[in-house]
Coordinates of C-alpha atoms in Angstrom, one line a residue:
M1237 CA 38.6 21.6 -40.8
K1238 CA 41.2 20.9 -37.9
L1239 CA 41.2 24.9 -37.6
R1240 CA 37.3 24.9 -37.4
N1241 CA 37.6 22.1 -34.7
A1242 CA 40.2 24.0 -32.8
L1243 CA 37.9 27.1 -32.9
I1244 CA 34.9 25.2 -31.5
A1245 CA 37.2 23.9 -29.1
A1246 CA 38.0 26.9 -27.7
S1247 CA 34.7 28.6 -27.6
A1248 CA 33.7 26.0 -25.5
I1249 CA 36.3 26.7 -23.0
V1250 CA 35.5 30.5 -23.0
S1251 CA 31.8 29.5 -22.5
V1252 CA 32.5 27.4 -19.5
T1253 CA 35.1 29.8 -18.2
S1254 CA 32.4 32.4 -18.2
T1255 CA 29.6 30.4 -16.8
A1256 CA 32.2 29.6 -14.0
A1257 CA 33.1 33.2 -13.3
L1258 CA 29.5 34.2 -13.0
A1259 CA 28.4 31.4 -10.7
E1260 CA 28.4 32.6 -7.0
T1261 CA 28.2 31.0 -3.7
L1262 CA 25.2 32.5 -1.8
T1263 CA 25.0 32.5 2.0
I1264 CA 21.2 32.3 3.3
A1265 CA 20.3 32.7 6.7
T1266 CA 17.1 30.9 7.4
V1267 CA 15.0 29.4 10.5
N1268 CA 14.7 25.6 11.2
N1269 CA 11.2 25.4 10.2
G1270 CA 10.2 22.2 8.3
D1271 CA 9.3 23.9 5.2
M1272 CA 12.9 25.7 5.2
I1273 CA 14.5 22.2 5.8
R1274 CA 12.6 21.1 2.8
M1275 CA 13.7 23.4 0.5
Q1276 CA 17.4 22.9 1.6
G1277 CA 16.8 19.4 0.2
L1278 CA 15.7 20.7 -3.3
T1279 CA 18.5 23.2 -3.6
D1280 CA 20.3 21.0 -6.3
D1281 CA 17.5 22.1 -8.7
F1282 CA 18.5 25.5 -8.3
T1283 CA 22.3 25.1 -8.9
E1284 CA 21.5 22.7 -11.8
K1285 CA 19.3 25.5 -13.2
T1286 CA 21.7 28.8 -12.6
G1287 CA 25.3 27.4 -11.5
H1288 CA 25.0 29.0 -8.3
T1289 CA 25.5 27.2 -5.1
V1290 CA 24.2 27.7 -1.5
E1291 CA 25.7 27.7 1.8
W1292 CA 22.7 27.6 4.7
V1293 CA 22.8 28.9 8.2
T1294 CA 19.8 27.3 9.5
L1295 CA 18.7 28.8 13.1
E1296 CA 16.3 28.2 16.1
E1297 CA 13.5 31.2 15.6
N1298 CA 14.9 33.5 18.5
V1299 CA 18.5 33.1 17.4
L1300 CA 18.0 33.9 13.6
R1301 CA 16.2 36.9 14.6
Q1302 CA 18.9 38.2 16.5
R1303 CA 21.8 37.3 14.0
V1304 CA 20.1 38.8 11.2
T1305 CA 19.2 41.8 13.1
T1306 CA 22.6 42.3 14.4
D1307 CA 24.2 41.7 11.0
I1308 CA 21.9 44.1 8.9
T1309 CA 22.1 47.1 11.8
T1310 CA 26.0 46.7 11.9
K1311 CA 26.2 46.2 8.3
G1312 CA 28.1 43.1 8.9
G1313 CA 27.7 41.6 5.5
A1314 CA 27.4 38.0 6.6
F1315 CA 24.5 37.0 4.4
D1316 CA 23.2 37.4 0.8
I1317 CA 19.9 36.3 1.8
M1318 CA 17.8 36.8 4.9
T1319 CA 14.6 35.0 6.1
I1320 CA 12.8 37.9 8.0
G1321 CA 8.8 38.4 8.2
M1322 CA 6.4 40.9 8.0
Y1323 CA 8.0 42.9 11.4
E1324 CA 11.1 43.5 10.1
T1325 CA 10.6 44.2 6.2
P1326 CA 8.9 47.4 5.8
I1327 CA 10.9 49.0 8.7
W1328 CA 14.1 47.7 7.3
G1329 CA 13.0 48.6 3.7
A1330 CA 12.3 52.1 4.9
N1331 CA 15.7 52.5 6.3
G1332 CA 17.1 51.5 3.0
W1333 CA 18.6 48.3 4.5
L1334 CA 17.2 45.9 1.9
V1335 CA 17.2 45.8 -1.7
P1336 CA 13.7 46.4 -3.3
L1337 CA 12.3 43.6 -5.3
N1338 CA 10.5 45.9 -7.9
D1339 CA 12.4 44.3 -11.0
L1340 CA 11.6 40.7 -10.6
S1341 CA 10.9 38.9 -14.1
A1342 CA 7.4 38.9 -15.7
E1343 CA 7.4 35.2 -15.5
Y1344 CA 7.7 35.4 -11.7
N1345 CA 4.1 37.1 -11.6
V1346 CA 4.3 39.5 -8.5
D1347 CA 0.6 39.8 -8.9
D1348 CA 0.1 36.2 -8.0
I1349 CA 1.2 37.0 -4.3
L1350 CA -2.0 37.0 -1.9
P1351 CA -2.5 40.8 -1.2
A1352 CA -2.4 40.3 2.4
M1353 CA 1.1 39.1 2.1
R1354 CA 2.4 41.3 -0.6
G1355 CA 1.2 44.3 1.5
G1356 CA 2.8 43.1 4.6
L1357 CA 6.2 43.0 3.0
S1358 CA 6.0 46.2 1.2
H1359 CA 6.9 49.8 2.1
D1360 CA 5.3 52.6 0.3
G1361 CA 4.0 50.2 -2.5
T1362 CA 7.7 48.7 -3.0
L1363 CA 8.1 45.0 -2.2
Y1364 CA 11.3 44.2 -0.4
A1365 CA 11.0 40.6 0.5
A1366 CA 9.2 37.6 -1.2
P1367 CA 6.9 35.2 0.7
F1368 CA 8.3 31.8 1.1
Y1369 CA 5.2 31.0 2.7
G1370 CA 2.3 32.7 4.4
E1371 CA 0.4 31.9 7.6
S1372 CA -2.2 32.8 10.1
S1373 CA -2.9 30.7 12.9
M1374 CA -5.7 28.1 13.7
I1375 CA -6.7 25.2 15.9
M1376 CA -5.4 21.9 14.9
Y1377 CA -7.3 19.1 17.0
R1378 CA -7.6 15.4 17.6
T1379 CA -10.9 14.5 15.8
D1380 CA -11.0 11.1 17.9
L1381 CA -10.4 12.6 21.4
M1382 CA -13.0 15.2 20.6
E1383 CA -15.5 12.6 19.6
A1384 CA -14.4 10.4 22.8
A1385 CA -15.3 13.4 24.8
G1386 CA -18.8 13.6 23.6
L1387 CA -17.9 17.1 21.7
E1388 CA -17.9 18.6 18.3
M1389 CA -15.7 21.4 17.1
P1390 CA -17.3 24.4 15.9
D1391 CA -15.9 25.9 12.6
A1392 CA -15.4 29.2 14.7
P1393 CA -15.0 28.2 18.7
T1394 CA -15.0 30.5 21.7
W1395 CA -12.3 30.3 24.3
T1396 CA -14.7 29.1 26.7
F1397 CA -15.4 26.0 24.4
I1398 CA -11.9 25.5 23.9
R1399 CA -10.8 25.3 27.7
E1400 CA -13.9 23.0 28.3
A1401 CA -12.9 20.9 25.6
A1402 CA -9.1 20.7 26.7
A1403 CA -10.2 19.5 30.2
A1404 CA -12.5 16.8 28.7
M1405 CA -9.5 15.6 26.5
T1406 CA -6.9 15.8 29.3
D1407 CA -5.7 12.3 30.2
R1408 CA -2.5 12.8 32.7
D1409 CA -2.1 9.0 33.2
A1410 CA -1.6 8.7 29.4
E1411 CA 0.2 11.7 28.9
I1412 CA -2.3 13.3 26.8
N1413 CA -2.6 16.9 27.2
G1414 CA -5.8 18.6 26.4
I1415 CA -4.0 21.8 24.7
C1416 CA -0.5 22.6 24.0
L1417 CA 0.4 26.5 23.6
R1418 CA 3.5 28.5 23.0
G1419 CA 4.7 29.7 26.2
K1420 CA 8.6 30.1 25.3
A1421 CA 10.1 33.6 25.8
G1422 CA 10.9 35.6 22.7
W1423 CA 8.6 38.4 20.9
G1424 CA 8.0 35.9 17.7
E1425 CA 7.4 32.9 20.1
G1426 CA 5.1 32.9 23.2
G1427 CA 5.0 36.6 22.7
A1428 CA 3.3 36.5 19.4
F1429 CA 0.8 34.0 20.9
I1430 CA -0.1 35.8 23.9
T1431 CA -0.4 38.9 21.9
A1432 CA -2.7 37.7 19.3
M1433 CA -4.9 35.9 22.2
S1434 CA -5.0 39.2 24.1
N1435 CA -6.6 40.7 21.0
S1436 CA -9.8 38.5 21.5
F1437 CA -9.9 39.6 25.1
G1438 CA -10.1 43.4 24.2
A1439 CA -6.3 44.2 25.3
R1440 CA -3.7 46.0 23.0
W1441 CA -0.2 47.1 23.7
F1442 CA -0.8 50.8 23.5
D1443 CA -3.6 53.5 23.8
M1444 CA -3.6 56.0 20.9
D1445 CA -1.1 58.2 23.0
W1446 CA 1.5 55.3 23.1
N1447 CA 0.8 54.8 26.7
A1448 CA 1.4 51.0 27.7
Q1449 CA -1.7 49.0 28.5
F1450 CA -0.7 46.1 30.9
D1451 CA -2.2 47.8 34.0
T1452 CA -5.6 47.3 32.2
Q1453 CA -8.1 44.5 33.0
P1454 CA -8.3 42.7 29.4
W1455 CA -4.4 41.9 29.8
K1456 CA -5.1 40.5 33.4
D1457 CA -8.3 38.5 31.8
T1458 CA -5.7 37.3 29.1
L1459 CA -2.8 35.7 31.4
E1460 CA -5.1 34.7 34.1
F1461 CA -7.5 32.3 31.4
Y1462 CA -4.0 31.3 29.5
V1463 CA -2.6 30.1 32.7
G1464 CA -5.7 28.7 34.3
M1465 CA -6.1 26.5 31.2
M1466 CA -2.4 25.5 30.9
M1467 CA -2.5 24.5 34.4
E1468 CA -5.3 22.4 33.8
S1469 CA -4.9 20.8 30.7
G1470 CA -1.0 21.8 29.5
P1471 CA 2.1 19.8 29.1
P1472 CA 4.6 20.1 32.1
G1473 CA 7.1 22.7 31.0
Y1474 CA 5.1 24.7 28.8
A1475 CA 7.0 27.7 29.8
T1476 CA 9.8 26.6 27.4
N1477 CA 7.8 25.2 24.7
G1478 CA 7.7 27.2 21.2
F1479 CA 6.5 25.9 17.9
N1480 CA 8.7 23.2 17.3
E1481 CA 8.4 21.6 20.8
N1482 CA 4.7 21.8 20.3
L1483 CA 4.6 20.2 17.1
S1484 CA 6.6 17.4 18.0
L1485 CA 4.1 16.8 21.3
F1486 CA 1.1 16.9 18.8
Q1487 CA 2.8 14.6 16.2
Q1488 CA 3.5 12.2 19.1
G1489 CA -0.3 11.9 20.4
K1490 CA 0.3 14.1 23.6
C1491 CA -2.0 16.9 22.4
G1492 CA -5.5 17.0 22.2
M1493 CA -5.5 20.7 20.6
W1494 CA -2.6 22.8 19.4
I1495 CA -3.5 26.6 18.2
D1496 CA -0.6 27.7 16.2
A1497 CA 0.5 28.4 12.7
T1498 CA -1.4 27.3 9.8
V1499 CA 1.5 25.9 8.0
A1500 CA 2.0 23.4 10.9
A1501 CA -1.0 21.5 9.2
S1502 CA 1.0 19.8 6.8
F1503 CA 3.3 18.3 9.5
V1504 CA 0.7 17.0 11.7
T1505 CA -1.0 15.4 8.7
N1506 CA 1.8 13.7 7.3
P1507 CA 1.5 10.0 8.3
D1508 CA 5.6 9.9 7.9
D1509 CA 5.8 12.0 10.9
S1510 CA 3.1 12.2 12.4
E1511 CA 1.3 9.1 14.8
V1512 CA -2.1 11.2 14.5
A1513 CA -1.9 12.1 11.0
D1514 CA -5.4 10.4 10.1
S1515 CA -7.4 11.9 12.9
V1516 CA -6.6 15.8 12.7
G1517 CA -9.5 18.4 12.2
F1518 CA -9.1 22.1 11.8
A1519 CA -10.8 25.3 13.1
L1520 CA -10.4 28.9 13.1
A1521 CA -8.9 30.6 16.0
P1522 CA -11.0 31.1 19.1
D1523 CA -12.8 34.4 20.0
N1524 CA -14.7 35.8 23.2
G1525 CA -17.4 37.2 21.3
L1526 CA -15.8 40.6 21.2
G1527 CA -15.3 41.1 17.5
K1528 CA -11.4 40.0 17.3
R1529 CA -10.4 36.5 17.1
S1530 CA -7.0 35.4 18.3
N1531 CA -5.1 34.5 15.2
W1532 CA -2.2 36.5 13.6
L1533 CA -0.7 37.1 10.0
W1534 CA 2.7 36.2 9.1
A1535 CA 4.9 35.5 6.6
W1536 CA 8.3 34.0 6.4
A1537 CA 10.2 35.5 3.6
L1538 CA 13.3 36.0 1.7
A1539 CA 14.9 39.6 1.4
I1540 CA 18.3 40.8 0.2
P1541 CA 20.3 42.9 2.5
A1542 CA 21.7 46.2 1.0
G1543 CA 25.2 45.1 1.5
T1544 CA 25.5 42.0 -0.4
Q1545 CA 27.9 42.0 -3.7
K1546 CA 25.8 39.4 -5.0
T1547 CA 22.4 40.9 -5.9
D1548 CA 21.4 39.2 -9.2
A1549 CA 22.1 35.8 -7.9
A1550 CA 20.2 36.9 -4.7
K1551 CA 17.1 37.5 -6.8
E1552 CA 17.7 34.5 -9.1
F1553 CA 17.2 32.3 -5.7
I1554 CA 14.3 34.1 -4.3
E1555 CA 12.6 34.0 -7.7
W1556 CA 13.4 30.3 -7.9
A1557 CA 12.4 29.6 -4.3
T1558 CA 9.1 31.8 -4.2
S1559 CA 7.9 30.9 -7.5
T1560 CA 4.8 28.5 -8.7
G1561 CA 7.5 26.7 -10.4
Y1562 CA 9.2 25.7 -6.9
I1563 CA 5.4 24.9 -5.7
E1564 CA 5.3 22.2 -8.3
L1565 CA 8.5 21.0 -7.7
V1566 CA 7.4 20.1 -4.2
A1567 CA 4.4 18.7 -5.0
E1568 CA 6.2 16.6 -7.2
N1569 CA 8.5 15.5 -4.7
E1570 CA 6.7 15.5 -1.5
G1571 CA 3.0 15.8 -2.7
W1572 CA 0.4 18.6 -2.7
A1573 CA -0.4 18.6 1.1
N1574 CA 3.4 19.7 1.7
V1575 CA 3.9 22.7 -0.8
P1576 CA 4.5 26.1 0.9
P1577 CA 1.2 27.6 1.7
G1578 CA -0.3 31.0 2.1
A1579 CA 1.6 32.7 -0.6
R1580 CA 0.2 32.5 -4.1
I1581 CA -3.6 33.2 -5.1
S1582 CA -3.0 30.4 -8.0
L1583 CA -2.3 27.8 -5.3
Y1584 CA -5.8 28.1 -3.9
E1585 CA -7.2 28.0 -7.2
N1586 CA -5.5 25.0 -8.3
P1587 CA -8.1 21.9 -7.7
N1588 CA -4.7 19.5 -6.6
Y1589 CA -4.6 21.9 -3.8
Q1590 CA -8.1 22.4 -3.2
A1591 CA -8.5 18.7 -2.3
V1592 CA -5.8 19.3 0.7
P1593 CA -7.9 18.9 4.0
F1594 CA -6.8 22.0 5.5
A1595 CA -6.4 24.3 2.3
Q1596 CA -9.5 26.2 2.8
M1597 CA -9.2 26.6 6.7
T1598 CA -5.9 28.1 6.3
L1599 CA -7.1 30.7 3.6
D1600 CA -9.9 31.6 5.7
S1601 CA -7.6 32.1 8.8
I1602 CA -5.4 34.3 6.6
L1603 CA -8.5 36.3 5.0
S1604 CA -9.8 37.0 8.5
A1605 CA -6.7 38.5 10.0
D1606 CA -6.4 42.3 9.6
P1607 CA -3.4 44.1 10.7
N1608 CA -5.0 47.3 10.4
N1609 CA -7.6 46.7 12.8
S1610 CA -6.6 44.3 15.4
T1611 CA -7.9 45.5 18.6
V1612 CA -11.2 46.0 19.8
E1613 CA -10.4 49.5 21.1
E1614 CA -8.3 51.6 18.7
S1615 CA -4.7 51.5 18.7
P1616 CA -1.8 53.4 17.0
Y1617 CA -0.1 50.7 15.5
V1618 CA -0.5 48.2 12.6
G1619 CA 0.2 44.3 13.3
I1620 CA -1.9 41.6 15.1
Q1621 CA 1.1 39.6 17.1
F1622 CA 3.3 42.7 16.8
A1623 CA 3.3 46.5 16.7
A1624 CA 5.1 47.6 13.6
I1625 CA 7.4 50.1 15.4
P1626 CA 11.3 49.5 15.4
E1627 CA 11.3 49.3 19.3
F1628 CA 8.8 46.6 19.6
A1629 CA 11.2 43.6 19.1
G1630 CA 13.4 44.7 22.1
I1631 CA 10.3 45.6 24.7
A1632 CA 8.2 42.5 23.6
T1633 CA 11.3 40.0 23.9
E1634 CA 11.4 41.7 27.5
V1635 CA 8.0 41.6 28.3
S1636 CA 7.5 37.9 27.0
Q1637 CA 10.3 37.0 29.3
E1638 CA 8.1 38.4 32.4
F1639 CA 5.4 36.2 31.0
S1640 CA 7.4 33.0 30.8
A1641 CA 8.4 33.6 34.4
V1642 CA 4.8 33.6 35.4
Y1643 CA 4.4 30.4 33.5
A1644 CA 7.5 28.4 35.3
G1645 CA 5.7 29.6 38.8
Q1646 CA 8.8 32.0 39.3
Q1647 CA 6.4 35.2 39.6
S1648 CA 2.8 36.1 40.0
I1649 CA 0.6 37.6 37.2
D1650 CA 0.4 40.9 38.8
E1651 CA 4.1 41.2 39.3
A1652 CA 4.7 40.4 35.4
L1653 CA 2.3 42.9 34.5
E1654 CA 3.7 45.8 36.8
K1655 CA 6.9 44.9 35.0
A1656 CA 5.7 44.8 31.8
Q1657 CA 4.1 48.0 32.2
A1658 CA 7.1 49.7 33.3
I1659 CA 9.5 48.1 30.5
T1660 CA 7.0 49.4 27.9
N1661 CA 6.8 52.9 29.2
D1662 CA 10.2 53.3 29.9
A1663 CA 11.3 52.3 26.5
M1664 CA 8.8 54.2 24.7
E1665 CA 9.6 57.7 26.6
A1666 CA 13.2 56.9 25.9
A1667 CA 12.5 56.7 22.2
G1668 CA 10.3 59.8 22.3
Y1669 CA 6.8 58.4 21.6
R1670 CA 5.6 60.4 25.0

């Protein structure tokens, strides 16, 4: 009997030692958005289930893009998992910089991922990143201020209506701005917004020969309309406002309308964080009657850099964080309105989520965005708020800086467009496109 007990004890020690040996510490780079911060608070569930622990590197959006791009192009090896998006994933996957996610478990159910998200995170049919959440952009507006202005928001408004409504809702004495929009430099910040907006004005980044198009009337029309509307009805300092800054303004009751990522809907309707949670409505992003709306398509997704030595553990984390089980975990702890949206078909078939007031408008916005056909005139690139070529991020960051200088009153629209034209053509020529 003593021998048997000793063998059992020894076996238990070996088992514990084996589990400890298999446990990894994963370093994950992510963006400082609310859904990502919520995920960090729930990571104990992952550790309990797998034994793996997580160290987070949480960064502002522009800084995150710089850090992960530098790390993966230099093979720095600082991260085991990176939060990236639809722009980087196909390019990095094609370069062999990411671990393919073609062997995820049957229980994970890759086929449940919305086709728009799965397609945008794949290269040649292979998935290289799993969507934590997917998004388009839409209008979030104060129903009480709209009513007080004697107006009714259409489900699919024009830019003309939005500008008129913004002016009508603006009350400078009460610090209420009719509209809050991104102006912050960065290709994925203000650059993303103005590019998506420009599509609805008939603009494009390149013609079919990869010539820059900033010297065309649609780009001038876009900037003149945007700057004019923001001067009339936007907040002071809008040149440095991005997603998080405008979210804060809206939650404080200082914006009549905000056009931004659909994922923000759960934050502006959360009574714990938003002073206007009970008076928020939703509508499709505006158009100009030219056949293109001004909404984008994006996913913040989790990918594994090819240089990590912890691929198996990293895949376990990705399955945990982007699964239906994680959605249910958030719903249990935070409510269905706060689950990561826009990634899975089954979420929009779930009656619990169908009852969420912004669920259908989010889905409609995602389904209306077509990255293969985003411009009025034909263009040579895939993408809505970006052109899916390796050079775009660098070019668009510079161009967005010129636009933000206009918003700050440091140069004219004509000067910025002339510089944008030169920056873009010079870079494309150096890269061999022209």
